[in-house]
Amino acid sequence: MVHHVEKLCQKGAVFMSDQRGATAIEYGLIAGLIAVVIMAALVSTGTGLEDVFTTVSTTIDNAT
């Protein structure tokens, strides 16, 4: 029984020292943050463009 506990502790130590999963999670978080920034930029740009086209459309309608 003691041998099984020692083996389990050794496997746990190897698992805790493995950094591959942590690196993948960090890259995933960075990619998610970049996606949020891109979406926020597109939303704010989209609203500004809508205002520009509305102004142009109104000006053209009033000119005729």
Tab-separated table of N, CA, C and O in Angstrom:
chain	number	residue	atom	x	y	z
A	1	MET	N	0.828	-1.194	0.000
A	1	MET	CA	0.000	0.000	0.000
A	1	MET	C	0.870	1.254	0.000
A	1	MET	O	0.577	2.212	-0.704
A	2	VAL	N	1.947	1.259	0.761
A	2	VAL	CA	2.840	2.403	0.852
A	2	VAL	C	3.477	2.665	-0.510
A	2	VAL	O	3.657	3.812	-0.918
A	3	HIS	N	3.803	1.586	-1.217
A	3	HIS	CA	4.406	1.721	-2.546
A	3	HIS	C	3.465	2.466	-3.499
A	3	HIS	O	3.906	3.310	-4.278
A	4	HIS	N	2.175	2.184	-3.428
A	4	HIS	CA	1.190	2.842	-4.292
A	4	HIS	C	1.095	4.333	-3.962
A	4	HIS	O	0.971	5.170	-4.857
A	5	VAL	N	1.166	4.675	-2.700
A	5	VAL	CA	1.091	6.069	-2.285
A	5	VAL	C	2.327	6.820	-2.771
A	5	VAL	O	2.236	7.943	-3.276
A	6	GLU	N	3.502	6.197	-2.646
A	6	GLU	CA	4.735	6.819	-3.128
A	6	GLU	C	4.683	7.043	-4.639
A	6	GLU	O	5.091	8.092	-5.136
A	7	LYS	N	4.194	6.037	-5.340
A	7	LYS	CA	4.091	6.137	-6.800
A	7	LYS	C	3.110	7.257	-7.188
A	7	LYS	O	3.359	8.028	-8.114
A	8	LEU	N	2.016	7.364	-6.474
A	8	LEU	CA	1.035	8.416	-6.729
A	8	LEU	C	1.642	9.790	-6.459
A	8	LEU	O	1.436	10.731	-7.233
A	9	CYS	N	2.424	9.916	-5.392
A	9	CYS	CA	3.081	11.187	-5.082
A	9	CYS	C	4.094	11.551	-6.154
A	9	CYS	O	4.220	12.719	-6.535
A	10	GLN	N	4.824	10.571	-6.665
A	10	GLN	CA	5.790	10.829	-7.731
A	10	GLN	C	5.080	11.309	-8.996
A	10	GLN	O	5.519	12.255	-9.643
A	11	LYS	N	3.996	10.665	-9.353
A	11	LYS	CA	3.241	11.072	-10.544
A	11	LYS	C	2.650	12.467	-10.354
A	11	LYS	O	2.602	13.261	-11.283
A	12	GLY	N	2.210	12.765	-9.154
A	12	GLY	CA	1.684	14.098	-8.863
A	12	GLY	C	2.755	15.166	-8.999
A	12	GLY	O	2.511	16.251	-9.531
A	13	ALA	N	3.972	14.852	-8.540
A	13	ALA	CA	5.079	15.803	-8.657
A	13	ALA	C	5.432	16.043	-10.118
A	13	ALA	O	5.689	17.182	-10.536
A	14	VAL	N	5.439	14.989	-10.922
A	14	VAL	CA	5.720	15.139	-12.359
A	14	VAL	C	4.624	15.967	-13.016
A	14	VAL	O	4.896	16.861	-13.821
A	15	PHE	N	3.397	15.719	-12.650
A	15	PHE	CA	2.269	16.469	-13.216
A	15	PHE	C	2.353	17.951	-12.862
A	15	PHE	O	2.138	18.819	-13.707
A	16	MET	N	2.706	18.251	-11.629
A	16	MET	CA	2.770	19.644	-11.183
A	16	MET	C	3.952	20.392	-11.803
A	16	MET	O	3.905	21.605	-11.956
A	17	SER	N	5.012	19.672	-12.168
A	17	SER	CA	6.173	20.340	-12.748
A	17	SER	C	6.052	20.499	-14.260
A	17	SER	O	6.858	21.189	-14.869
A	18	ASP	N	5.061	19.894	-14.877
A	18	ASP	CA	4.879	19.984	-16.327
A	18	ASP	C	4.281	21.348	-16.667
A	18	ASP	O	3.205	21.698	-16.203
A	19	GLN	N	4.971	22.141	-17.469
A	19	GLN	CA	4.556	23.506	-17.804
A	19	GLN	C	3.840	23.604	-19.151
A	19	GLN	O	3.403	24.684	-19.525
A	20	ARG	N	3.745	22.527	-19.889
A	20	ARG	CA	3.145	22.597	-21.223
A	20	ARG	C	1.697	23.061	-21.189
A	20	ARG	O	1.279	23.881	-21.990
A	21	GLY	N	0.934	22.574	-20.257
A	21	GLY	CA	-0.467	22.973	-20.160
A	21	GLY	C	-0.629	24.430	-19.777
A	21	GLY	O	-1.494	25.133	-20.298
A	22	ALA	N	0.223	24.897	-18.886
A	22	ALA	CA	0.156	26.299	-18.461
A	22	ALA	C	0.455	27.230	-19.627
A	22	ALA	O	-0.189	28.269	-19.793
A	23	THR	N	1.422	26.866	-20.444
A	23	THR	CA	1.761	27.694	-21.605
A	23	THR	C	0.598	27.743	-22.582
A	23	THR	O	0.267	28.806	-23.118
A	24	ALA	N	-0.048	26.619	-22.813
A	24	ALA	CA	-1.196	26.585	-23.724
A	24	ALA	C	-2.330	27.458	-23.192
A	24	ALA	O	-2.982	28.175	-23.957
A	25	ILE	N	-2.556	27.414	-21.895
A	25	ILE	CA	-3.607	28.238	-21.292
A	25	ILE	C	-3.267	29.717	-21.435
A	25	ILE	O	-4.128	30.545	-21.758
A	26	GLU	N	-1.998	30.063	-21.225
A	26	GLU	CA	-1.592	31.468	-21.367
A	26	GLU	C	-1.809	31.952	-22.795
A	26	GLU	O	-2.314	33.054	-23.014
A	27	TYR	N	-1.432	31.139	-23.777
A	27	TYR	CA	-1.656	31.523	-25.167
A	27	TYR	C	-3.150	31.657	-25.474
A	27	TYR	O	-3.573	32.545	-26.201
A	28	GLY	N	-3.949	30.786	-24.897
A	28	GLY	CA	-5.395	30.875	-25.085
A	28	GLY	C	-5.967	32.155	-24.499
A	28	GLY	O	-6.822	32.804	-25.103
A	29	LEU	N	-5.487	32.539	-23.317
A	29	LEU	CA	-5.950	33.779	-22.690
A	29	LEU	C	-5.527	34.999	-23.507
A	29	LEU	O	-6.305	35.945	-23.669
A	30	ILE	N	-4.305	34.983	-24.026
A	30	ILE	CA	-3.842	36.096	-24.852
A	30	ILE	C	-4.681	36.204	-26.119
A	30	ILE	O	-5.099	37.302	-26.511
A	31	ALA	N	-4.950	35.071	-26.763
A	31	ALA	CA	-5.771	35.080	-27.977
A	31	ALA	C	-7.182	35.590	-27.677
A	31	ALA	O	-7.756	36.361	-28.456
A	32	GLY	N	-7.749	35.196	-26.537
A	32	GLY	CA	-9.068	35.678	-26.147
A	32	GLY	C	-9.082	37.176	-25.905
A	32	GLY	O	-10.017	37.872	-26.321
A	33	LEU	N	-8.048	37.684	-25.260
A	33	LEU	CA	-7.948	39.122	-24.998
A	33	LEU	C	-7.824	39.902	-26.307
A	33	LEU	O	-8.483	40.939	-26.482
A	34	ILE	N	-7.028	39.400	-27.234
A	34	ILE	CA	-6.885	40.055	-28.537
A	34	ILE	C	-8.225	40.066	-29.272
A	34	ILE	O	-8.608	41.073	-29.877
A	35	ALA	N	-8.969	38.972	-29.203
A	35	ALA	CA	-10.277	38.912	-29.854
A	35	ALA	C	-11.241	39.937	-29.267
A	35	ALA	O	-11.991	40.594	-30.003
A	36	VAL	N	-11.224	40.101	-27.948
A	36	VAL	CA	-12.101	41.082	-27.299
A	36	VAL	C	-11.740	42.499	-27.738
A	36	VAL	O	-12.623	43.320	-28.030
A	37	VAL	N	-10.448	42.795	-27.816
A	37	VAL	CA	-10.004	44.125	-28.250
A	37	VAL	C	-10.422	44.383	-29.696
A	37	VAL	O	-10.912	45.471	-30.021
A	38	ILE	N	-10.266	43.383	-30.555
A	38	ILE	CA	-10.665	43.544	-31.961
A	38	ILE	C	-12.169	43.782	-32.061
A	38	ILE	O	-12.623	44.654	-32.812
A	39	MET	N	-12.959	43.028	-31.316
A	39	MET	CA	-14.411	43.208	-31.370
A	39	MET	C	-14.813	44.593	-30.870
A	39	MET	O	-15.682	45.238	-31.452
A	40	ALA	N	-14.187	45.058	-29.812
A	40	ALA	CA	-14.504	46.395	-29.291
A	40	ALA	C	-14.154	47.468	-30.315
A	40	ALA	O	-14.913	48.425	-30.513
A	41	ALA	N	-13.018	47.308	-30.991
A	41	ALA	CA	-12.620	48.280	-32.009
A	41	ALA	C	-13.593	48.276	-33.178
A	41	ALA	O	-13.963	49.333	-33.699
A	42	LEU	N	-14.029	47.093	-33.593
A	42	LEU	CA	-14.978	47.008	-34.710
A	42	LEU	C	-16.330	47.606	-34.357
A	42	LEU	O	-16.961	48.265	-35.183
A	43	VAL	N	-16.776	47.384	-33.135
A	43	VAL	CA	-18.073	47.935	-32.712
A	43	VAL	C	-18.011	49.460	-32.691
A	43	VAL	O	-18.907	50.133	-33.200
A	44	SER	N	-16.941	50.021	-32.134
A	44	SER	CA	-16.857	51.480	-32.075
A	44	SER	C	-16.678	52.072	-33.466
A	44	SER	O	-17.240	53.121	-33.776
A	45	THR	N	-15.924	51.421	-34.334
A	45	THR	CA	-15.756	51.892	-35.712
A	45	THR	C	-17.069	51.775	-36.479
A	45	THR	O	-17.425	52.663	-37.237
A	46	GLY	N	-17.782	50.687	-36.263
A	46	GLY	CA	-19.056	50.487	-36.945
A	46	GLY	C	-20.061	51.564	-36.605
A	46	GLY	O	-20.772	52.076	-37.473
A	47	THR	N	-20.126	51.975	-35.361
A	47	THR	CA	-21.042	53.030	-34.942
A	47	THR	C	-20.655	54.355	-35.590
A	47	THR	O	-21.510	55.100	-36.070
A	48	GLY	N	-19.368	54.647	-35.631
A	48	GLY	CA	-18.897	55.882	-36.266
A	48	GLY	C	-19.193	55.901	-37.753
A	48	GLY	O	-19.608	56.926	-38.302
A	49	LEU	N	-19.001	54.766	-38.419
A	49	LEU	CA	-19.282	54.693	-39.857
A	49	LEU	C	-20.768	54.849	-40.140
A	49	LEU	O	-21.158	55.471	-41.132
A	50	GLU	N	-21.595	54.292	-39.279
A	50	GLU	CA	-23.040	54.435	-39.453
A	50	GLU	C	-23.437	55.908	-39.394
A	50	GLU	O	-24.251	56.375	-40.205
A	51	ASP	N	-22.857	56.642	-38.475
A	51	ASP	CA	-23.151	58.076	-38.361
A	51	ASP	C	-22.712	58.832	-39.612
A	51	ASP	O	-23.421	59.722	-40.090
A	52	VAL	N	-21.539	58.483	-40.141
A	52	VAL	CA	-21.039	59.152	-41.357
A	52	VAL	C	-21.974	58.895	-42.523
A	52	VAL	O	-22.362	59.827	-43.251
A	53	PHE	N	-22.370	57.653	-42.727
A	53	PHE	CA	-23.254	57.337	-43.855
A	53	PHE	C	-24.641	57.963	-43.682
A	53	PHE	O	-25.269	58.380	-44.653
A	54	THR	N	-25.123	58.047	-42.453
A	54	THR	CA	-26.408	58.697	-42.202
A	54	THR	C	-26.323	60.179	-42.543
A	54	THR	O	-27.234	60.737	-43.178
A	55	THR	N	-25.230	60.824	-42.170
A	55	THR	CA	-25.032	62.243	-42.475
A	55	THR	C	-24.962	62.460	-43.985
A	55	THR	O	-25.597	63.377	-44.525
A	56	VAL	N	-24.206	61.616	-44.677
A	56	VAL	CA	-24.085	61.730	-46.133
A	56	VAL	C	-25.447	61.520	-46.791
A	56	VAL	O	-25.848	62.275	-47.688
A	57	SER	N	-26.171	60.524	-46.345
A	57	SER	CA	-27.490	60.237	-46.917
A	57	SER	C	-28.451	61.398	-46.689
A	57	SER	O	-29.196	61.800	-47.591
A	58	THR	N	-28.444	61.961	-45.503
A	58	THR	CA	-29.315	63.094	-45.194
A	58	THR	C	-28.948	64.311	-46.047
A	58	THR	O	-29.834	65.003	-46.560
A	59	THR	N	-27.664	64.553	-46.206
A	59	THR	CA	-27.201	65.685	-47.018
A	59	THR	C	-27.628	65.515	-48.463
A	59	THR	O	-28.096	66.486	-49.102
A	60	ILE	N	-27.515	64.304	-48.994
A	60	ILE	CA	-27.919	64.052	-50.384
A	60	ILE	C	-29.433	64.218	-50.527
A	60	ILE	O	-29.908	64.812	-51.487
A	61	ASP	N	-30.195	63.707	-49.568
A	61	ASP	CA	-31.657	63.845	-49.632
A	61	ASP	C	-32.079	65.311	-49.568
A	61	ASP	O	-33.017	65.736	-50.251
A	62	ASN	N	-31.417	66.113	-48.747
A	62	ASN	CA	-31.762	67.520	-48.617
A	62	ASN	C	-31.340	68.339	-49.837
A	62	ASN	O	-31.918	69.388	-50.109
A	63	ALA	N	-30.310	67.861	-50.549
A	63	ALA	CA	-29.788	68.601	-51.715
A	63	ALA	C	-30.702	68.435	-52.931
A	63	ALA	O	-30.679	69.265	-53.824
A	64	THR	N	-31.496	67.404	-52.971
A	64	THR	CA	-32.331	67.170	-54.154
A	64	THR	C	-33.698	67.761	-54.043
A	64	THR	O	-34.224	68.184	-53.128
